mmCIF file of C-alpha atoms in Angstrom:
data_model
loop_
_atom_site.group_PDB
_atom_site.id
_atom_site.type_symbol
_atom_site.label_atom_id
_atom_site.label_comp_id
_atom_site.label_asym_id
_atom_site.label_seq_id
_atom_site.Cartn_x
_atom_site.Cartn_y
_atom_site.Cartn_z
ATOM 1 C CA UNK A 1 0.000 0.000 0.000
ATOM 2 C CA UNK A 2 3.044 2.212 -0.133
ATOM 3 C CA UNK A 3 3.513 5.510 -1.908
ATOM 4 C CA UNK A 4 6.453 4.870 -4.270
ATOM 5 C CA UNK A 5 7.650 8.427 -3.733
ATOM 6 C CA UNK A 6 7.744 7.936 0.035
ATOM 7 C CA UNK A 7 9.357 4.622 0.877
ATOM 8 C CA UNK A 8 12.585 5.289 2.758
ATOM 9 C CA UNK A 9 12.447 4.531 6.480
ATOM 10 C CA UNK A 10 15.067 4.864 9.193
ATOM 11 C CA UNK A 11 14.456 2.616 12.195
ATOM 12 C CA UNK A 12 16.077 3.750 15.450
ATOM 13 C CA UNK A 13 16.433 0.962 18.003
ATOM 14 C CA UNK A 14 16.623 1.842 21.688
ATOM 15 C CA UNK A 15 17.960 -0.262 24.535
ATOM 16 C CA UNK A 16 15.226 -2.542 25.819
ATOM 17 C CA UNK A 17 14.133 -6.157 25.621
ATOM 18 C CA UNK A 18 11.425 -5.152 23.120
ATOM 19 C CA UNK A 19 14.231 -4.557 20.614
ATOM 20 C CA UNK A 20 13.802 -8.175 19.486
ATOM 21 C CA UNK A 21 10.423 -7.226 17.983
ATOM 22 C CA UNK A 22 12.135 -4.781 15.645
ATOM 23 C CA UNK A 23 13.650 -7.701 13.731
ATOM 24 C CA UNK A 24 10.194 -8.708 12.495
ATOM 25 C CA UNK A 25 9.341 -5.098 11.699
ATOM 26 C CA UNK A 26 12.483 -4.560 9.618
ATOM 27 C CA UNK A 27 11.982 -7.843 7.776
ATOM 28 C CA UNK A 28 8.363 -7.076 6.905
ATOM 29 C CA UNK A 29 9.216 -3.567 5.760
ATOM 30 C CA UNK A 30 11.895 -4.864 3.430
ATOM 31 C CA UNK A 31 9.547 -7.503 2.058
ATOM 32 C CA UNK A 32 6.930 -4.826 1.320
ATOM 33 C CA UNK A 33 9.367 -2.869 -0.821
ATOM 34 C CA UNK A 34 10.515 -0.235 1.653
ATOM 35 C CA UNK A 35 14.165 0.830 1.781
ATOM 36 C CA UNK A 36 15.269 0.483 5.398
ATOM 37 C CA UNK A 37 18.235 1.855 7.322
ATOM 38 C CA UNK A 38 18.738 0.917 10.970
ATOM 39 C CA UNK A 39 20.438 2.898 13.744
ATOM 40 C CA UNK A 40 21.231 1.151 17.029
ATOM 41 C CA UNK A 41 22.052 3.000 20.214
ATOM 42 C CA UNK A 42 24.883 1.573 22.300
ATOM 43 C CA UNK A 43 22.452 0.037 24.773
ATOM 44 C CA UNK A 44 20.364 -1.497 21.970
ATOM 45 C CA UNK A 45 23.331 -3.648 20.965
ATOM 46 C CA UNK A 46 23.034 -5.526 24.249
ATOM 47 C CA UNK A 47 19.697 -6.883 23.017
ATOM 48 C CA UNK A 48 20.077 -7.271 19.239
ATOM 49 C CA UNK A 49 23.163 -7.165 17.041
ATOM 50 C CA UNK A 50 23.893 -4.850 14.112
ATOM 51 C CA UNK A 51 24.595 -7.958 12.012
ATOM 52 C CA UNK A 52 21.066 -9.269 12.565
ATOM 53 C CA UNK A 53 19.421 -6.015 11.511
ATOM 54 C CA UNK A 54 21.842 -5.507 8.635
ATOM 55 C CA UNK A 55 20.936 -8.952 7.321
ATOM 56 C CA UNK A 56 17.198 -8.297 7.586
ATOM 57 C CA UNK A 57 17.383 -4.822 6.024
ATOM 58 C CA UNK A 58 19.921 -5.831 3.335
ATOM 59 C CA UNK A 59 22.009 -2.813 4.315
ATOM 60 C CA UNK A 60 24.646 -2.006 6.905
ATOM 61 C CA UNK A 61 23.270 -1.084 10.314
ATOM 62 C CA UNK A 62 24.635 2.101 11.875
ATOM 63 C CA UNK A 63 26.066 2.532 15.378
ATOM 64 C CA UNK A 64 27.715 5.329 17.306
ATOM 65 C CA UNK A 65 31.066 3.804 16.468
ATOM 66 C CA UNK A 66 30.456 4.605 12.798
ATOM 67 C CA UNK A 67 29.023 8.010 13.706
ATOM 68 C CA UNK A 68 32.240 9.250 15.261
ATOM 69 C CA UNK A 69 34.550 7.919 12.556
ATOM 70 C CA UNK A 70 35.356 10.388 9.734
ATOM 71 C CA UNK A 71 34.710 7.911 6.919
ATOM 72 C CA UNK A 72 31.804 9.656 5.202
ATOM 73 C CA UNK A 73 31.975 12.429 2.625
ATOM 74 C CA UNK A 74 29.190 14.135 4.548
ATOM 75 C CA UNK A 75 28.212 13.763 8.212
ATOM 76 C CA UNK A 76 26.312 10.495 8.610
ATOM 77 C CA UNK A 77 23.461 11.991 10.616
ATOM 78 C CA UNK A 78 22.922 14.626 7.917
ATOM 79 C CA UNK A 79 22.843 12.026 5.155
ATOM 80 C CA UNK A 80 20.405 9.812 7.030
ATOM 81 C CA UNK A 81 18.203 12.711 8.112
ATOM 82 C CA UNK A 82 17.893 14.037 4.563
ATOM 83 C CA UNK A 83 17.411 10.544 3.095
ATOM 84 C CA UNK A 84 14.523 9.462 5.331
ATOM 85 C CA UNK A 85 10.860 9.871 4.480
ATOM 86 C CA UNK A 86 10.023 8.576 7.933
ATOM 87 C CA UNK A 87 11.852 7.921 11.190
ATOM 88 C CA UNK A 88 10.655 5.198 13.555
ATOM 89 C CA UNK A 89 12.037 4.794 17.067
ATOM 90 C CA UNK A 90 11.223 1.414 18.587
ATOM 91 C CA UNK A 91 11.585 0.731 21.373
ATOM 92 C CA UNK A 92 11.604 4.301 22.621
ATOM 93 C CA UNK A 93 13.262 4.380 26.047
ATOM 94 C CA UNK A 94 12.670 6.929 28.793
ATOM 95 C CA UNK A 95 16.184 8.223 28.188
ATOM 96 C CA UNK A 96 15.721 8.844 24.464
ATOM 97 C CA UNK A 97 12.266 10.307 25.098
ATOM 98 C CA UNK A 98 13.758 12.868 27.480
ATOM 99 C CA UNK A 99 16.481 13.789 24.962
ATOM 100 C CA UNK A 100 13.972 14.314 22.165
ATOM 101 C CA UNK A 101 11.677 16.365 24.374
ATOM 102 C CA UNK A 102 14.416 18.854 25.155
ATOM 103 C CA UNK A 103 16.186 18.779 21.782
ATOM 104 C CA UNK A 104 19.302 17.039 23.046
ATOM 105 C CA UNK A 105 21.583 15.159 20.663
ATOM 106 C CA UNK A 106 24.498 13.100 21.978
ATOM 107 C CA UNK A 107 24.429 10.042 19.724
ATOM 108 C CA UNK A 108 23.762 9.107 16.110
ATOM 109 C CA UNK A 109 20.046 8.495 16.603
ATOM 110 C CA UNK A 110 19.200 11.775 18.322
ATOM 111 C CA UNK A 111 21.445 13.750 15.951
ATOM 112 C CA UNK A 112 19.660 12.160 12.989
ATOM 113 C CA UNK A 113 16.270 13.149 14.398
ATOM 114 C CA UNK A 114 17.369 16.774 14.719
ATOM 115 C CA UNK A 115 18.916 16.725 11.257
ATOM 116 C CA UNK A 116 15.668 15.577 9.637
ATOM 117 C CA UNK A 117 12.296 17.169 8.902
ATOM 118 C CA UNK A 118 10.232 14.055 8.171
ATOM 119 C CA UNK A 119 7.565 12.579 10.478
ATOM 120 C CA UNK A 120 8.781 10.580 13.482
ATOM 121 C CA UNK A 121 6.862 7.574 14.801
ATOM 122 C CA UNK A 122 7.479 6.656 18.441
ATOM 123 C CA UNK A 123 6.796 3.246 19.998
ATOM 124 C CA UNK A 124 7.701 3.401 23.703
ATOM 125 C CA UNK A 125 8.483 0.379 25.864
ATOM 126 C CA UNK A 126 9.453 0.267 29.519
ATOM 127 C CA UNK A 127 8.570 -1.028 32.963
ATOM 128 C CA UNK A 128 5.130 0.048 34.207
ATOM 129 C CA UNK A 129 6.481 2.186 37.039
ATOM 130 C CA UNK A 130 8.887 3.898 34.639
ATOM 131 C CA UNK A 131 6.143 4.538 32.073
ATOM 132 C CA UNK A 132 3.774 5.960 34.686
ATOM 133 C CA UNK A 133 6.296 8.358 36.218
ATOM 134 C CA UNK A 134 5.018 11.940 36.059
ATOM 135 C CA UNK A 135 8.242 13.086 34.385
ATOM 136 C CA UNK A 136 7.970 10.424 31.672
ATOM 137 C CA UNK A 137 4.300 11.145 31.006
ATOM 138 C CA UNK A 138 5.022 14.871 30.931
ATOM 139 C CA UNK A 139 7.782 14.339 28.362
ATOM 140 C CA UNK A 140 5.545 12.052 26.298
ATOM 141 C CA UNK A 141 2.652 14.499 26.172
ATOM 142 C CA UNK A 142 4.937 17.459 25.511
ATOM 143 C CA UNK A 143 6.726 15.751 22.634
ATOM 144 C CA UNK A 144 3.447 14.826 20.964
ATOM 145 C CA UNK A 145 2.452 18.505 20.801
ATOM 146 C CA UNK A 146 5.066 18.778 18.043
ATOM 147 C CA UNK A 147 3.280 17.883 14.803
ATOM 148 C CA UNK A 148 6.334 15.923 13.595
ATOM 149 C CA UNK A 149 5.855 13.271 16.258
ATOM 150 C CA UNK A 150 3.311 10.470 16.131
ATOM 151 C CA UNK A 151 3.002 8.097 19.056
ATOM 152 C CA UNK A 152 1.711 4.571 19.554
ATOM 153 C CA UNK A 153 0.727 4.149 23.187
ATOM 154 C CA UNK A 154 1.896 1.195 25.199
ATOM 155 C CA UNK A 155 -0.143 -1.964 25.666
ATOM 156 C CA UNK A 156 -0.777 -3.724 28.948
ATOM 157 C CA UNK A 157 0.301 -7.264 29.756
ATOM 158 C CA UNK A 158 3.108 -9.341 31.195
ATOM 159 C CA UNK A 159 6.406 -7.464 30.968
ATOM 160 C CA UNK A 160 9.913 -8.915 30.879
ATOM 161 C CA UNK A 161 10.348 -7.839 34.519
ATOM 162 C CA UNK A 162 7.350 -10.087 35.396
ATOM 163 C CA UNK A 163 5.245 -7.046 36.154
ATOM 164 C CA UNK A 164 1.737 -7.053 34.688
ATOM 165 C CA UNK A 165 0.717 -3.609 33.535
ATOM 166 C CA UNK A 166 1.200 -0.872 30.955
ATOM 167 C CA UNK A 167 4.517 -0.459 29.179
ATOM 168 C CA UNK A 168 4.559 -3.176 26.499
ATOM 169 C CA UNK A 169 5.654 -1.970 23.095
ATOM 170 C CA UNK A 170 3.043 -2.208 20.368
ATOM 171 C CA UNK A 171 3.304 -5.353 18.271
ATOM 172 C CA UNK A 172 5.045 -5.205 14.865
ATOM 173 C CA UNK A 173 1.827 -5.478 12.780
ATOM 174 C CA UNK A 174 0.383 -2.425 14.528
ATOM 175 C CA UNK A 175 3.585 -0.436 14.073
ATOM 176 C CA UNK A 176 3.753 -1.537 10.434
ATOM 177 C CA UNK A 177 0.197 -0.307 9.816
ATOM 178 C CA UNK A 178 1.072 3.078 11.311
ATOM 179 C CA UNK A 179 4.192 3.266 9.127
ATOM 180 C CA UNK A 180 2.127 2.507 6.043
ATOM 181 C CA UNK A 181 -0.343 5.232 7.007
ATOM 182 C CA UNK A 182 2.397 7.819 7.489
ATOM 183 C CA UNK A 183 3.987 6.902 4.169
ATOM 184 C CA UNK A 184 0.605 7.496 2.535
ATOM 185 C CA UNK A 185 -0.262 10.770 4.270
ATOM 186 C CA UNK A 186 3.205 12.212 4.741
ATOM 187 C CA UNK A 187 2.284 12.724 8.378
ATOM 188 C CA UNK A 188 -0.714 15.004 7.918
ATOM 189 C CA UNK A 189 -3.328 14.999 10.680
ATOM 190 C CA UNK A 190 -6.379 16.263 8.824
ATOM 191 C CA UNK A 191 -8.783 14.491 11.203
ATOM 192 C CA UNK A 192 -7.481 15.994 14.447
ATOM 193 C CA UNK A 193 -10.425 17.038 16.597
ATOM 194 C CA UNK A 194 -12.857 14.974 14.529
ATOM 195 C CA UNK A 195 -14.889 12.064 15.832
ATOM 196 C CA UNK A 196 -15.240 9.132 13.470
ATOM 197 C CA UNK A 197 -17.842 6.441 14.131
ATOM 198 C CA UNK A 198 -17.292 3.184 12.240
ATOM 199 C CA UNK A 199 -19.242 -0.057 12.032
ATOM 200 C CA UNK A 200 -17.438 -3.230 11.022
ATOM 201 C CA UNK A 201 -17.874 -6.931 10.481
ATOM 202 C CA UNK A 202 -20.911 -9.100 10.062
ATOM 203 C CA UNK A 203 -23.884 -9.450 12.389
ATOM 204 C CA UNK A 204 -25.317 -12.774 13.518
ATOM 205 C CA UNK A 205 -29.057 -13.376 13.776
ATOM 206 C CA UNK A 206 -29.604 -16.498 15.851
ATOM 207 C CA UNK A 207 -32.211 -19.206 15.388
ATOM 208 C CA UNK A 208 -31.113 -20.936 18.592
ATOM 209 C CA UNK A 209 -27.971 -20.715 20.770
ATOM 210 C CA UNK A 210 -25.774 -22.397 18.108
ATOM 211 C CA UNK A 211 -27.299 -21.556 14.706
ATOM 212 C CA UNK A 212 -27.468 -18.162 13.046
ATOM 213 C CA UNK A 213 -27.920 -16.321 9.770
ATOM 214 C CA UNK A 214 -24.727 -14.447 8.900
ATOM 215 C CA UNK A 215 -22.232 -13.671 6.164
ATOM 216 C CA UNK A 216 -18.477 -14.077 5.523
ATOM 217 C CA UNK A 217 -17.505 -10.548 6.608
ATOM 218 C CA UNK A 218 -14.423 -10.502 8.845
ATOM 219 C CA UNK A 219 -14.447 -6.781 9.649
ATOM 220 C CA UNK A 220 -10.996 -6.216 8.142
ATOM 221 C CA UNK A 221 -12.220 -3.219 6.121
ATOM 222 C CA UNK A 222 -13.685 -1.620 9.226
ATOM 223 C CA UNK A 223 -10.472 -2.310 11.128
ATOM 224 C CA UNK A 224 -8.491 -0.587 8.377
ATOM 225 C CA UNK A 225 -10.873 2.367 8.461
ATOM 226 C CA UNK A 226 -10.344 2.665 12.215
ATOM 227 C CA UNK A 227 -6.556 2.478 11.858
ATOM 228 C CA UNK A 228 -6.449 5.078 9.100
ATOM 229 C CA UNK A 229 -8.683 7.528 10.976
ATOM 230 C CA UNK A 230 -6.670 7.070 14.174
ATOM 231 C CA UNK A 231 -3.388 7.634 12.349
ATOM 232 C CA UNK A 232 -4.797 10.855 10.867
ATOM 233 C CA UNK A 233 -5.596 12.145 14.340
ATOM 234 C CA UNK A 234 -9.279 11.285 14.778
ATOM 235 C CA UNK A 235 -11.073 10.139 17.901
ATOM 236 C CA UNK A 236 -12.351 6.747 16.737
ATOM 237 C CA UNK A 237 -15.234 4.599 17.944
ATOM 238 C CA UNK A 238 -15.469 1.165 16.307
ATOM 239 C CA UNK A 239 -18.718 -0.808 16.640
ATOM 240 C CA UNK A 240 -17.987 -4.311 15.426
ATOM 241 C CA UNK A 241 -19.515 -7.725 15.110
ATOM 242 C CA UNK A 242 -17.660 -10.929 16.098
ATOM 243 C CA UNK A 243 -14.043 -10.519 14.951
ATOM 244 C CA UNK A 244 -10.712 -12.315 15.054
ATOM 245 C CA UNK A 245 -8.342 -9.342 15.250
ATOM 246 C CA UNK A 246 -6.909 -7.031 17.868
ATOM 247 C CA UNK A 247 -8.369 -3.582 18.338
ATOM 248 C CA UNK A 248 -5.754 -0.866 17.626
ATOM 249 C CA UNK A 249 -4.371 0.950 20.661
ATOM 250 C CA UNK A 250 -6.283 4.195 21.066
ATOM 251 C CA UNK A 251 -9.538 3.054 19.441
ATOM 252 C CA UNK A 252 -12.724 2.762 21.497
ATOM 253 C CA UNK A 253 -14.190 -0.585 20.482
ATOM 254 C CA UNK A 254 -17.729 -1.735 21.226
ATOM 255 C CA UNK A 255 -18.508 -5.364 20.329
ATOM 256 C CA UNK A 256 -22.034 -6.349 19.303
ATOM 257 C CA UNK A 257 -23.654 -9.517 17.996
ATOM 258 C CA UNK A 258 -26.789 -8.724 16.036
ATOM 259 C CA UNK A 259 -28.273 -5.898 13.981
ATOM 260 C CA UNK A 260 -30.480 -4.632 16.773
ATOM 261 C CA UNK A 261 -27.499 -4.208 19.088
ATOM 262 C CA UNK A 262 -25.475 -2.497 16.366
ATOM 263 C CA UNK A 263 -28.299 -0.082 15.595
ATOM 264 C CA UNK A 264 -28.679 0.832 19.264
ATOM 265 C CA UNK A 265 -24.971 1.623 19.697
ATOM 266 C CA UNK A 266 -24.624 3.468 16.384
ATOM 267 C CA UNK A 267 -27.580 5.695 17.215
ATOM 268 C CA UNK A 268 -26.240 6.331 20.710
ATOM 269 C CA UNK A 269 -22.909 7.609 19.371
ATOM 270 C CA UNK A 270 -24.260 9.304 16.244
ATOM 271 C CA UNK A 271 -24.845 12.780 17.650
ATOM 272 C CA UNK A 272 -21.196 13.289 18.674
ATOM 273 C CA UNK A 273 -19.705 12.020 15.390
ATOM 274 C CA UNK A 274 -18.417 14.158 12.527
ATOM 275 C CA UNK A 275 -18.110 11.224 10.138
ATOM 276 C CA UNK A 276 -20.019 7.945 10.194
ATOM 277 C CA UNK A 277 -18.715 5.049 8.115
ATOM 278 C CA UNK A 278 -21.143 2.145 7.863
ATOM 279 C CA UNK A 279 -18.843 -0.600 6.595
ATOM 280 C CA UNK A 280 -20.486 -3.445 8.526
ATOM 281 C CA UNK A 281 -22.150 -6.233 6.571
ATOM 282 C CA UNK A 282 -25.438 -6.225 8.459
ATOM 283 C CA UNK A 283 -27.754 -9.187 7.990
ATOM 284 C CA UNK A 284 -30.909 -8.319 6.005
ATOM 285 C CA UNK A 285 -33.180 -10.807 7.733
ATOM 286 C CA UNK A 286 -33.419 -12.801 10.942
ATOM 287 C CA UNK A 287 -35.387 -15.857 12.026
ATOM 288 C CA UNK A 288 -38.846 -14.789 13.135
ATOM 289 C CA UNK A 289 -38.784 -17.220 16.035
ATOM 290 C CA UNK A 290 -35.911 -17.816 18.451
ATOM 291 C CA UNK A 291 -35.464 -20.873 20.638
ATOM 292 C CA UNK A 292 -33.543 -20.387 23.884
ATOM 293 C CA UNK A 293 -32.539 -24.061 23.742
ATOM 294 C CA UNK A 294 -30.727 -25.814 20.918
ATOM 295 C CA UNK A 295 -33.231 -27.312 18.526
ATOM 296 C CA UNK A 296 -32.716 -31.002 17.745
ATOM 297 C CA UNK A 297 -32.024 -31.594 14.088
ATOM 298 C CA UNK A 298 -35.338 -33.384 13.721
ATOM 299 C CA UNK A 299 -37.130 -30.296 15.029
ATOM 300 C CA UNK A 300 -35.633 -27.854 12.554
ATOM 301 C CA UNK A 301 -38.348 -26.359 10.325
ATOM 302 C CA UNK A 302 -38.340 -27.297 6.657
ATOM 303 C CA UNK A 303 -39.226 -23.706 5.885
ATOM 304 C CA UNK A 304 -37.656 -21.005 8.038
ATOM 305 C CA UNK A 305 -39.884 -18.019 8.744
ATOM 306 C CA UNK A 306 -37.932 -14.772 8.417
ATOM 307 C CA UNK A 307 -38.414 -11.096 9.140
ATOM 308 C CA UNK A 308 -36.408 -8.045 8.140
ATOM 309 C CA UNK A 309 -33.903 -6.489 10.531
ATOM 310 C CA UNK A 310 -33.646 -2.689 10.942
ATOM 311 C CA UNK A 311 -32.046 -0.816 8.031
ATOM 312 C CA UNK A 312 -29.382 0.847 10.151
ATOM 313 C CA UNK A 313 -27.867 3.179 7.560
ATOM 314 C CA UNK A 314 -31.294 4.475 6.499
ATOM 315 C CA UNK A 315 -32.187 5.241 10.108
ATOM 316 C CA UNK A 316 -28.856 6.993 10.652
ATOM 317 C CA UNK A 317 -29.456 9.089 7.523
ATOM 318 C CA UNK A 318 -32.769 10.299 8.947
ATOM 319 C CA UNK A 319 -31.047 11.370 12.166
ATOM 320 C CA UNK A 320 -27.812 12.901 10.847
ATOM 321 C CA UNK A 321 -27.164 16.651 10.978
ATOM 322 C CA UNK A 322 -26.004 18.802 8.025
ATOM 323 C CA UNK A 323 -22.407 18.988 9.273
ATOM 324 C CA UNK A 324 -22.101 15.190 9.469
ATOM 325 C CA UNK A 325 -20.782 12.990 6.660
ATOM 326 C CA UNK A 326 -22.440 9.580 6.300
ATOM 327 C CA UNK A 327 -20.644 6.954 4.234
ATOM 328 C CA UNK A 328 -22.169 3.637 3.223
ATOM 329 C CA UNK A 329 -20.853 0.501 1.539
ATOM 330 C CA UNK A 330 -22.402 -1.553 -1.250
ATOM 331 C CA UNK A 331 -20.874 -4.998 -1.691
ATOM 332 C CA UNK A 332 -21.988 -6.178 -5.117
ATOM 333 C CA UNK A 333 -21.454 -8.735 -7.849
ATOM 334 C CA UNK A 334 -21.591 -7.910 -11.538
ATOM 335 C CA UNK A 335 -22.458 -4.247 -12.171
ATOM 336 C CA UNK A 336 -21.463 -2.458 -8.975
ATOM 337 C CA UNK A 337 -22.146 1.161 -9.945
ATOM 338 C CA UNK A 338 -25.887 1.200 -10.709
ATOM 339 C CA UNK A 339 -26.960 -0.504 -7.449
ATOM 340 C CA UNK A 340 -24.589 1.722 -5.471
ATOM 341 C CA UNK A 341 -25.978 4.902 -7.049
ATOM 342 C CA UNK A 342 -29.487 3.746 -6.261
ATOM 343 C CA UNK A 343 -28.519 3.062 -2.640
ATOM 344 C CA UNK A 344 -26.713 6.407 -2.369
ATOM 345 C CA UNK A 345 -29.846 8.334 -3.391
ATOM 346 C CA UNK A 346 -32.462 6.114 -1.784
ATOM 347 C CA UNK A 347 -30.772 6.101 1.601
ATOM 348 C CA UNK A 348 -29.647 9.747 1.491
ATOM 349 C CA UNK A 349 -25.921 9.062 1.899
ATOM 350 C CA UNK A 350 -23.115 11.529 1.331
ATOM 351 C CA UNK A 351 -20.691 8.952 -0.069
ATOM 352 C CA UNK A 352 -20.948 5.288 -0.990
ATOM 353 C CA UNK A 353 -18.240 2.709 -1.605
ATOM 354 C CA UNK A 354 -19.149 0.217 -4.316
ATOM 355 C CA UNK A 355 -16.889 -2.779 -3.997
ATOM 356 C CA UNK A 356 -17.010 -6.056 -5.924
ATOM 357 C CA UNK A 357 -17.100 -9.276 -3.948
ATOM 358 C CA UNK A 358 -16.719 -11.482 -7.022
ATOM 359 C CA UNK A 359 -13.183 -10.354 -7.880
ATOM 360 C CA UNK A 360 -10.011 -12.242 -6.959
ATOM 361 C CA UNK A 361 -8.384 -11.129 -3.694
ATOM 362 C CA UNK A 362 -11.069 -8.565 -2.951
ATOM 363 C CA UNK A 363 -14.009 -8.206 -0.597
ATOM 364 C CA UNK A 364 -14.904 -10.468 2.307
ATOM 365 C CA UNK A 365 -11.972 -11.949 4.218
ATOM 366 C CA UNK A 366 -9.288 -10.565 1.928
ATOM 367 C CA UNK A 367 -6.468 -8.263 3.017
ATOM 368 C CA UNK A 368 -7.032 -6.285 -0.183
ATOM 369 C CA UNK A 369 -9.921 -4.505 -1.831
ATOM 370 C CA UNK A 370 -10.962 -2.477 -4.858
ATOM 371 C CA UNK A 371 -13.843 -0.066 -5.236
ATOM 372 C CA UNK A 372 -15.532 2.850 -6.918
ATOM 373 C CA UNK A 373 -16.325 5.828 -4.692
ATOM 374 C CA UNK A 374 -19.410 7.908 -5.496
ATOM 375 C CA UNK A 375 -20.762 10.999 -3.770
ATOM 376 C CA UNK A 376 -24.063 12.874 -3.896
ATOM 377 C CA UNK A 377 -22.540 15.630 -6.054
ATOM 378 C CA UNK A 378 -21.904 13.082 -8.807
ATOM 379 C CA UNK A 379 -18.172 12.655 -8.326
ATOM 380 C CA UNK A 380 -16.717 9.191 -8.947
ATOM 381 C CA UNK A 381 -13.295 7.745 -8.267
ATOM 382 C CA UNK A 382 -12.148 4.244 -9.172
ATOM 383 C CA UNK A 383 -9.633 2.688 -6.773
ATOM 384 C CA UNK A 384 -7.644 -0.211 -8.260
ATOM 385 C CA UNK A 385 -6.720 -3.237 -6.132
ATOM 386 C CA UNK A 386 -4.785 -2.236 -3.012
ATOM 387 C CA UNK A 387 -4.580 -3.065 0.670
ATOM 388 C CA UNK A 388 -7.628 -2.292 2.770
ATOM 389 C CA UNK A 389 -5.613 0.208 4.793
ATOM 390 C CA UNK A 390 -4.723 2.087 1.627
ATOM 391 C CA UNK A 391 -8.370 1.879 0.546
ATOM 392 C CA UNK A 392 -9.358 3.472 3.848
ATOM 393 C CA UNK A 393 -6.950 6.359 3.289
ATOM 394 C CA UNK A 394 -8.212 6.870 -0.257
ATOM 395 C CA UNK A 395 -11.747 7.032 1.129
ATOM 396 C CA UNK A 396 -10.862 9.709 3.682
ATOM 397 C CA UNK A 397 -9.015 11.639 0.968
ATOM 398 C CA UNK A 398 -12.161 11.463 -1.186
ATOM 399 C CA UNK A 399 -14.738 12.188 1.492
ATOM 400 C CA UNK A 400 -12.853 14.688 3.629
ATOM 401 C CA UNK A 401 -10.402 16.226 1.186
#
């Protein structure tokens, strides 16, 4: 999903046990076509070797030893700072955080940061007590007031010190998604101060405790929409059906099961939202009768009586205010434009995403998607096959730009 004009990333590795996770990050970046350069602080080398990261990045890894040797035609930190489209520091230690906050530069990594103008992504990792220190939190919040810096908060769990609490570094897939977003946007935060309400995944309408009417939706498109909005600075609420993925750090997630529950939550949060993206694949019908006990196979009806579930997006359209943007999805086979245009007008949407579910590596369950965007002013934009995260960014560019 990468912008070919923005694909040069410098990874700065701090001294912490989470440094081992950077190996996966560097490997996946290289495999996705990104040029990677790695800088290790002196303390980082106690946890992972320059040789390991050089092998994974297919390029020499840089250390302070190289920084202080006059072997370059130009200062190394200047070359790296000008070369990078994005800097990533993972793990970010309390020590490096303090240096960045006050503009200090006493090693290759911090000098490179000051010699660059590109966005900087920070992934902190430290013991819970260290992370929760007032001085550390003050530095963290102060640094993030600088528009260059983008931060992934820490997760909670079992730490290497056997403490259970906050301070775990974000996992490589989450950092990778943020990197991909920043390479797409160039670091812009055009959704700062905006509230984005997103529905995702399929709903399940149960006949009995074990049988339901549903669809193959995995919610991956809604997850990508949440990630993209978060990375662009939005306050994100994600209302999702049953899913097999982790909610991004910083996203408010509300799980639901059926259409009635989803409608209730979406309407509850509607009034505070600036943008509503209805990407969920909501069931159209549900069994008319529900059994609280599992029905024996012999008792299953030969003909299942059905009734329609609420049309959530239509109800939201009736309630939305003029300043709000309501986006719907139309998953189609065959001709995708005509049905989407009809849905756009009939349901009073601002934008609709027409995406084919009968194309290879697209639609339900896929990591990729393709679509045609249409808005109520008659504008259309065709998006060729790409990752769902890139699709999400294209949608925000179309709807909000």
